[in-house]
Amino acid sequence: MNEIEPKIRPLVDALNRTGIARTFSSCEGHFAPDQQTIVDRNHAYVRFIPAEDCSLAQVENLLAYVLTRFKHQHGLIPVKLMAYKLYTPIEDERVEETFVLELHPFNRFDPPTANEQM
C-alpha cells in the first residue's frame, strides 16, 4: 500500500517540503476497537530518514523546532508529540537508523472522535 492516509498527509507533506526529511512510512492512527491488532495502533506516526546531503544536526534542529512549536501552539493536550531515533537490526552486523515523529492521544481512553485533531 503506497497511499498516504488523509489525516497524516499534512505532516508527511510538511516534513518532505523542508528538504531535510525524506518520509517513507506513516499511519494516521486507528482507534476503533475493530481496528486493533496485535500491534498498538492507538497513535499516529511518520518515519523518515535524512534527505540527501542533510546532516544529523539539521534533522535534530528540525525535530526540536517541530516539538517546541507544537508545544507552544497546543500545550500538552489533546495530543502528546514525541520524536526519537529508531535503531532496527537488519542483518548480523547492520542496523538501520530512522527517525520517528509520534502523536499519541493525551488520554488513551478518549473516543476516536476526540482524536480528529491529529
PDB file of N, CA, C and O in Angstrom, residues 56-103:
ATOM      1  N   LEU A  56      22.971  15.145  10.444  1.00  0.00           N
ATOM      2  CA  LEU A  56      22.233  14.767  11.639  1.00  0.00           C
ATOM      3  C   LEU A  56      21.827  16.017  12.426  1.00  0.00           C
ATOM      4  O   LEU A  56      20.719  16.099  12.956  1.00  0.00           O
ATOM      5  N   ALA A  57      22.690  17.001  12.477  1.00  0.00           N
ATOM      6  CA  ALA A  57      22.381  18.250  13.189  1.00  0.00           C
ATOM      7  C   ALA A  57      21.169  18.950  12.577  1.00  0.00           C
ATOM      8  O   ALA A  57      20.323  19.486  13.307  1.00  0.00           O
ATOM      9  N   GLN A  58      21.049  18.937  11.258  1.00  0.00           N
ATOM     10  CA  GLN A  58      19.892  19.555  10.614  1.00  0.00           C
ATOM     11  C   GLN A  58      18.607  18.819  10.988  1.00  0.00           C
ATOM     12  O   GLN A  58      17.581  19.445  11.240  1.00  0.00           O
ATOM     13  N   VAL A  59      18.664  17.494  11.022  1.00  0.00           N
ATOM     14  CA  VAL A  59      17.495  16.703  11.414  1.00  0.00           C
ATOM     15  C   VAL A  59      17.127  17.001  12.863  1.00  0.00           C
ATOM     16  O   VAL A  59      15.955  17.216  13.188  1.00  0.00           O
ATOM     17  N   GLU A  60      18.113  17.015  13.735  1.00  0.00           N
ATOM     18  CA  GLU A  60      17.847  17.293  15.150  1.00  0.00           C
ATOM     19  C   GLU A  60      17.274  18.695  15.337  1.00  0.00           C
ATOM     20  O   GLU A  60      16.364  18.897  16.147  1.00  0.00           O
ATOM     21  N   ASN A  61      17.775  19.672  14.596  1.00  0.00           N
ATOM     22  CA  ASN A  61      17.223  21.031  14.679  1.00  0.00           C
ATOM     23  C   ASN A  61      15.781  21.071  14.187  1.00  0.00           C
ATOM     24  O   ASN A  61      14.935  21.761  14.768  1.00  0.00           O
ATOM     25  N   LEU A  62      15.489  20.342  13.120  1.00  0.00           N
ATOM     26  CA  LEU A  62      14.118  20.267  12.616  1.00  0.00           C
ATOM     27  C   LEU A  62      13.191  19.665  13.667  1.00  0.00           C
ATOM     28  O   LEU A  62      12.114  20.211  13.938  1.00  0.00           O
ATOM     29  N   LEU A  63      13.604  18.559  14.266  1.00  0.00           N
ATOM     30  CA  LEU A  63      12.767  17.918  15.283  1.00  0.00           C
ATOM     31  C   LEU A  63      12.572  18.823  16.495  1.00  0.00           C
ATOM     32  O   LEU A  63      11.465  18.915  17.036  1.00  0.00           O
ATOM     33  N   ALA A  64      13.620  19.499  16.920  1.00  0.00           N
ATOM     34  CA  ALA A  64      13.497  20.430  18.049  1.00  0.00           C
ATOM     35  C   ALA A  64      12.507  21.539  17.715  1.00  0.00           C
ATOM     36  O   ALA A  64      11.670  21.918  18.539  1.00  0.00           O
ATOM     37  N   TYR A  65      12.576  22.051  16.497  1.00  0.00           N
ATOM     38  CA  TYR A  65      11.649  23.100  16.061  1.00  0.00           C
ATOM     39  C   TYR A  65      10.205  22.589  16.072  1.00  0.00           C
ATOM     40  O   TYR A  65       9.311  23.240  16.597  1.00  0.00           O
ATOM     41  N   VAL A  66       9.983  21.414  15.497  1.00  0.00           N
ATOM     42  CA  VAL A  66       8.628  20.860  15.426  1.00  0.00           C
ATOM     43  C   VAL A  66       8.072  20.626  16.823  1.00  0.00           C
ATOM     44  O   VAL A  66       6.935  21.002  17.122  1.00  0.00           O
ATOM     45  N   LEU A  67       8.870  20.022  17.707  1.00  0.00           N
ATOM     46  CA  LEU A  67       8.401  19.722  19.060  1.00  0.00           C
ATOM     47  C   LEU A  67       8.092  20.988  19.860  1.00  0.00           C
ATOM     48  O   LEU A  67       7.052  21.087  20.513  1.00  0.00           O
ATOM     49  N   THR A  68       8.983  21.961  19.816  1.00  0.00           N
ATOM     50  CA  THR A  68       8.755  23.174  20.600  1.00  0.00           C
ATOM     51  C   THR A  68       7.621  24.012  20.018  1.00  0.00           C
ATOM     52  O   THR A  68       6.838  24.598  20.760  1.00  0.00           O
ATOM     53  N   ARG A  69       7.524  24.058  18.709  1.00  0.00           N
ATOM     54  CA  ARG A  69       6.423  24.806  18.067  1.00  0.00           C
ATOM     55  C   ARG A  69       5.078  24.168  18.395  1.00  0.00           C
ATOM     56  O   ARG A  69       4.109  24.851  18.689  1.00  0.00           O
ATOM     57  N   PHE A  70       5.012  22.842  18.358  1.00  0.00           N
ATOM     58  CA  PHE A  70       3.778  22.130  18.689  1.00  0.00           C
ATOM     59  C   PHE A  70       3.373  22.413  20.132  1.00  0.00           C
ATOM     60  O   PHE A  70       2.222  22.720  20.422  1.00  0.00           O
ATOM     61  N   LYS A  71       4.335  22.323  21.054  1.00  0.00           N
ATOM     62  CA  LYS A  71       4.034  22.574  22.472  1.00  0.00           C
ATOM     63  C   LYS A  71       3.573  24.010  22.672  1.00  0.00           C
ATOM     64  O   LYS A  71       2.634  24.283  23.427  1.00  0.00           O
ATOM     65  N   HIS A  72       4.220  24.951  21.997  1.00  0.00           N
ATOM     66  CA  HIS A  72       3.839  26.354  22.117  1.00  0.00           C
ATOM     67  C   HIS A  72       2.405  26.577  21.624  1.00  0.00           C
ATOM     68  O   HIS A  72       1.645  27.325  22.233  1.00  0.00           O
ATOM     69  N   GLN A  73       2.028  25.943  20.534  1.00  0.00           N
ATOM     70  CA  GLN A  73       0.702  26.138  19.952  1.00  0.00           C
ATOM     71  C   GLN A  73      -0.380  25.337  20.654  1.00  0.00           C
ATOM     72  O   GLN A  73      -1.519  25.768  20.715  1.00  0.00           O
ATOM     73  N   HIS A  74      -0.046  24.131  21.161  1.00  0.00           N
ATOM     74  CA  HIS A  74      -1.081  23.232  21.667  1.00  0.00           C
ATOM     75  C   HIS A  74      -0.915  22.839  23.125  1.00  0.00           C
ATOM     76  O   HIS A  74      -1.812  22.201  23.678  1.00  0.00           O
ATOM     77  N   GLY A  75       0.199  23.136  23.737  1.00  0.00           N
ATOM     78  CA  GLY A  75       0.423  22.683  25.104  1.00  0.00           C
ATOM     79  C   GLY A  75       0.560  21.175  25.136  1.00  0.00           C
ATOM     80  O   GLY A  75       1.079  20.567  24.208  1.00  0.00           O
ATOM     81  N   LEU A  76       0.067  20.566  26.185  1.00  0.00           N
ATOM     82  CA  LEU A  76       0.166  19.115  26.335  1.00  0.00           C
ATOM     83  C   LEU A  76      -1.109  18.385  25.943  1.00  0.00           C
ATOM     84  O   LEU A  76      -1.140  17.168  25.912  1.00  0.00           O
ATOM     85  N   ILE A  77      -2.173  19.118  25.716  1.00  0.00           N
ATOM     86  CA  ILE A  77      -3.462  18.489  25.427  1.00  0.00           C
ATOM     87  C   ILE A  77      -3.958  19.024  24.102  1.00  0.00           C
ATOM     88  O   ILE A  77      -3.804  20.205  23.830  1.00  0.00           O
ATOM     89  N   PRO A  78      -4.550  18.270  23.228  1.00  0.00           N
ATOM     90  CA  PRO A  78      -5.084  16.913  23.387  1.00  0.00           C
ATOM     91  C   PRO A  78      -4.143  15.825  22.905  1.00  0.00           C
ATOM     92  O   PRO A  78      -4.454  14.652  23.003  1.00  0.00           O
ATOM     93  N   VAL A  79      -2.967  16.195  22.381  1.00  0.00           N
ATOM     94  CA  VAL A  79      -2.076  15.200  21.794  1.00  0.00           C
ATOM     95  C   VAL A  79      -0.671  15.362  22.353  1.00  0.00           C
ATOM     96  O   VAL A  79      -0.179  16.467  22.524  1.00  0.00           O
ATOM     97  N   LYS A  80      -0.047  14.241  22.624  1.00  0.00           N
ATOM     98  CA  LYS A  80       1.347  14.223  23.064  1.00  0.00           C
ATOM     99  C   LYS A  80       2.201  13.909  21.835  1.00  0.00           C
ATOM    100  O   LYS A  80       1.982  12.913  21.146  1.00  0.00           O
ATOM    101  N   LEU A  81       3.163  14.769  21.547  1.00  0.00           N
ATOM    102  CA  LEU A  81       4.052  14.588  20.401  1.00  0.00           C
ATOM    103  C   LEU A  81       5.441  14.230  20.903  1.00  0.00           C
ATOM    104  O   LEU A  81       5.948  14.854  21.834  1.00  0.00           O
ATOM    105  N   MET A  82       6.047  13.218  20.287  1.00  0.00           N
ATOM    106  CA  MET A  82       7.415  12.845  20.647  1.00  0.00           C
ATOM    107  C   MET A  82       8.198  12.500  19.384  1.00  0.00           C
ATOM    108  O   MET A  82       7.615  12.169  18.356  1.00  0.00           O
ATOM    109  N   ALA A  83       9.504  12.618  19.489  1.00  0.00           N
ATOM    110  CA  ALA A  83      10.386  12.288  18.374  1.00  0.00           C
ATOM    111  C   ALA A  83      11.547  11.469  18.920  1.00  0.00           C
ATOM    112  O   ALA A  83      12.008  11.696  20.034  1.00  0.00           O
ATOM    113  N   TYR A  84      12.012  10.533  18.092  1.00  0.00           N
ATOM    114  CA  TYR A  84      13.140   9.725  18.511  1.00  0.00           C
ATOM    115  C   TYR A  84      13.818   9.080  17.303  1.00  0.00           C
ATOM    116  O   TYR A  84      13.259   9.030  16.209  1.00  0.00           O
ATOM    117  N   LYS A  85      15.021   8.590  17.551  1.00  0.00           N
ATOM    118  CA  LYS A  85      15.769   7.852  16.538  1.00  0.00           C
ATOM    119  C   LYS A  85      15.550   6.367  16.825  1.00  0.00           C
ATOM    120  O   LYS A  85      15.742   5.913  17.954  1.00  0.00           O
ATOM    121  N   LEU A  86      15.164   5.627  15.795  1.00  0.00           N
ATOM    122  CA  LEU A  86      14.858   4.206  15.933  1.00  0.00           C
ATOM    123  C   LEU A  86      15.972   3.382  15.292  1.00  0.00           C
ATOM    124  O   LEU A  86      16.359   3.628  14.149  1.00  0.00           O
ATOM    125  N   TYR A  87      16.497   2.437  16.040  1.00  0.00           N
ATOM    126  CA  TYR A  87      17.535   1.538  15.544  1.00  0.00           C
ATOM    127  C   TYR A  87      16.904   0.164  15.330  1.00  0.00           C
ATOM    128  O   TYR A  87      16.385  -0.429  16.267  1.00  0.00           O
ATOM    129  N   THR A  88      16.955  -0.342  14.098  1.00  0.00           N
ATOM    130  CA  THR A  88      16.356  -1.629  13.772  1.00  0.00           C
ATOM    131  C   THR A  88      17.427  -2.549  13.201  1.00  0.00           C
ATOM    132  O   THR A  88      18.038  -2.218  12.181  1.00  0.00           O
ATOM    133  N   PRO A  89      17.656  -3.714  13.833  1.00  0.00           N
ATOM    134  CA  PRO A  89      18.650  -4.637  13.288  1.00  0.00           C
ATOM    135  C   PRO A  89      18.158  -5.211  11.955  1.00  0.00           C
ATOM    136  O   PRO A  89      17.030  -5.673  11.849  1.00  0.00           O
ATOM    137  N   ILE A  90      19.011  -5.154  10.942  1.00  0.00           N
ATOM    138  CA  ILE A  90      18.669  -5.646   9.610  1.00  0.00           C
ATOM    139  C   ILE A  90      19.388  -6.956   9.327  1.00  0.00           C
ATOM    140  O   ILE A  90      18.798  -7.913   8.882  1.00  0.00           O
ATOM    141  N   GLU A  91      20.674  -6.993   9.579  1.00  0.00           N
ATOM    142  CA  GLU A  91      21.497  -8.179   9.371  1.00  0.00           C
ATOM    143  C   GLU A  91      22.382  -8.345  10.598  1.00  0.00           C
ATOM    144  O   GLU A  91      22.315  -7.551  11.532  1.00  0.00           O
ATOM    145  N   ASP A  92      23.235  -9.347  10.579  1.00  0.00           N
ATOM    146  CA  ASP A  92      24.095  -9.613  11.728  1.00  0.00           C
ATOM    147  C   ASP A  92      24.886  -8.392  12.169  1.00  0.00           C
ATOM    148  O   ASP A  92      24.989  -8.101  13.345  1.00  0.00           O
ATOM    149  N   GLU A  93      25.438  -7.659  11.229  1.00  0.00           N
ATOM    150  CA  GLU A  93      26.307  -6.533  11.550  1.00  0.00           C
ATOM    151  C   GLU A  93      25.729  -5.186  11.143  1.00  0.00           C
ATOM    152  O   GLU A  93      26.416  -4.183  11.211  1.00  0.00           O
ATOM    153  N   ARG A  94      24.476  -5.155  10.705  1.00  0.00           N
ATOM    154  CA  ARG A  94      23.912  -3.910  10.174  1.00  0.00           C
ATOM    155  C   ARG A  94      22.663  -3.493  10.936  1.00  0.00           C
ATOM    156  O   ARG A  94      21.797  -4.316  11.219  1.00  0.00           O
ATOM    157  N   VAL A  95      22.608  -2.212  11.273  1.00  0.00           N
ATOM    158  CA  VAL A  95      21.456  -1.650  11.960  1.00  0.00           C
ATOM    159  C   VAL A  95      20.948  -0.462  11.148  1.00  0.00           C
ATOM    160  O   VAL A  95      21.733   0.402  10.744  1.00  0.00           O
ATOM    161  N   GLU A  96      19.653  -0.441  10.892  1.00  0.00           N
ATOM    162  CA  GLU A  96      19.042   0.677  10.169  1.00  0.00           C
ATOM    163  C   GLU A  96      18.662   1.768  11.169  1.00  0.00           C
ATOM    164  O   GLU A  96      18.127   1.474  12.233  1.00  0.00           O
ATOM    165  N   GLU A  97      18.973   3.001  10.824  1.00  0.00           N
ATOM    166  CA  GLU A  97      18.651   4.143  11.687  1.00  0.00           C
ATOM    167  C   GLU A  97      17.614   5.004  10.988  1.00  0.00           C
ATOM    168  O   GLU A  97      17.831   5.455   9.859  1.00  0.00           O
ATOM    169  N   THR A  98      16.481   5.214  11.649  1.00  0.00           N
ATOM    170  CA  THR A  98      15.435   6.076  11.110  1.00  0.00           C
ATOM    171  C   THR A  98      14.950   7.005  12.216  1.00  0.00           C
ATOM    172  O   THR A  98      15.229   6.794  13.397  1.00  0.00           O
ATOM    173  N   PHE A  99      14.225   8.026  11.830  1.00  0.00           N
ATOM    174  CA  PHE A  99      13.643   8.970  12.775  1.00  0.00           C
ATOM    175  C   PHE A  99      12.140   8.799  12.780  1.00  0.00           C
ATOM    176  O   PHE A  99      11.543   8.467  11.754  1.00  0.00           O
ATOM    177  N   VAL A 100      11.536   9.037  13.943  1.00  0.00           N
ATOM    178  CA  VAL A 100      10.096   8.863  14.087  1.00  0.00           C
ATOM    179  C   VAL A 100       9.511  10.063  14.809  1.00  0.00           C
ATOM    180  O   VAL A 100      10.048  10.508  15.824  1.00  0.00           O
ATOM    181  N   LEU A 101       8.425  10.592  14.275  1.00  0.00           N
ATOM    182  CA  LEU A 101       7.575  11.552  14.976  1.00  0.00           C
ATOM    183  C   LEU A 101       6.297  10.803  15.310  1.00  0.00           C
ATOM    184  O   LEU A 101       5.658  10.231  14.419  1.00  0.00           O
ATOM    185  N   GLU A 102       5.941  10.741  16.586  1.00  0.00           N
ATOM    186  CA  GLU A 102       4.749  10.018  17.023  1.00  0.00           C
ATOM    187  C   GLU A 102       3.796  10.962  17.730  1.00  0.00           C
ATOM    188  O   GLU A 102       4.214  11.799  18.524  1.00  0.00           O
ATOM    189  N   LEU A 103       2.514  10.775  17.452  1.00  0.00           N
ATOM    190  CA  LEU A 103       1.457  11.546  18.095  1.00  0.00           C
ATOM    191  C   LEU A 103       0.538  10.575  18.825  1.00  0.00           C
ATOM    192  O   LEU A 103      -0.001   9.652  18.226  1.00  0.00           O
TER     193      LEU A 103
END
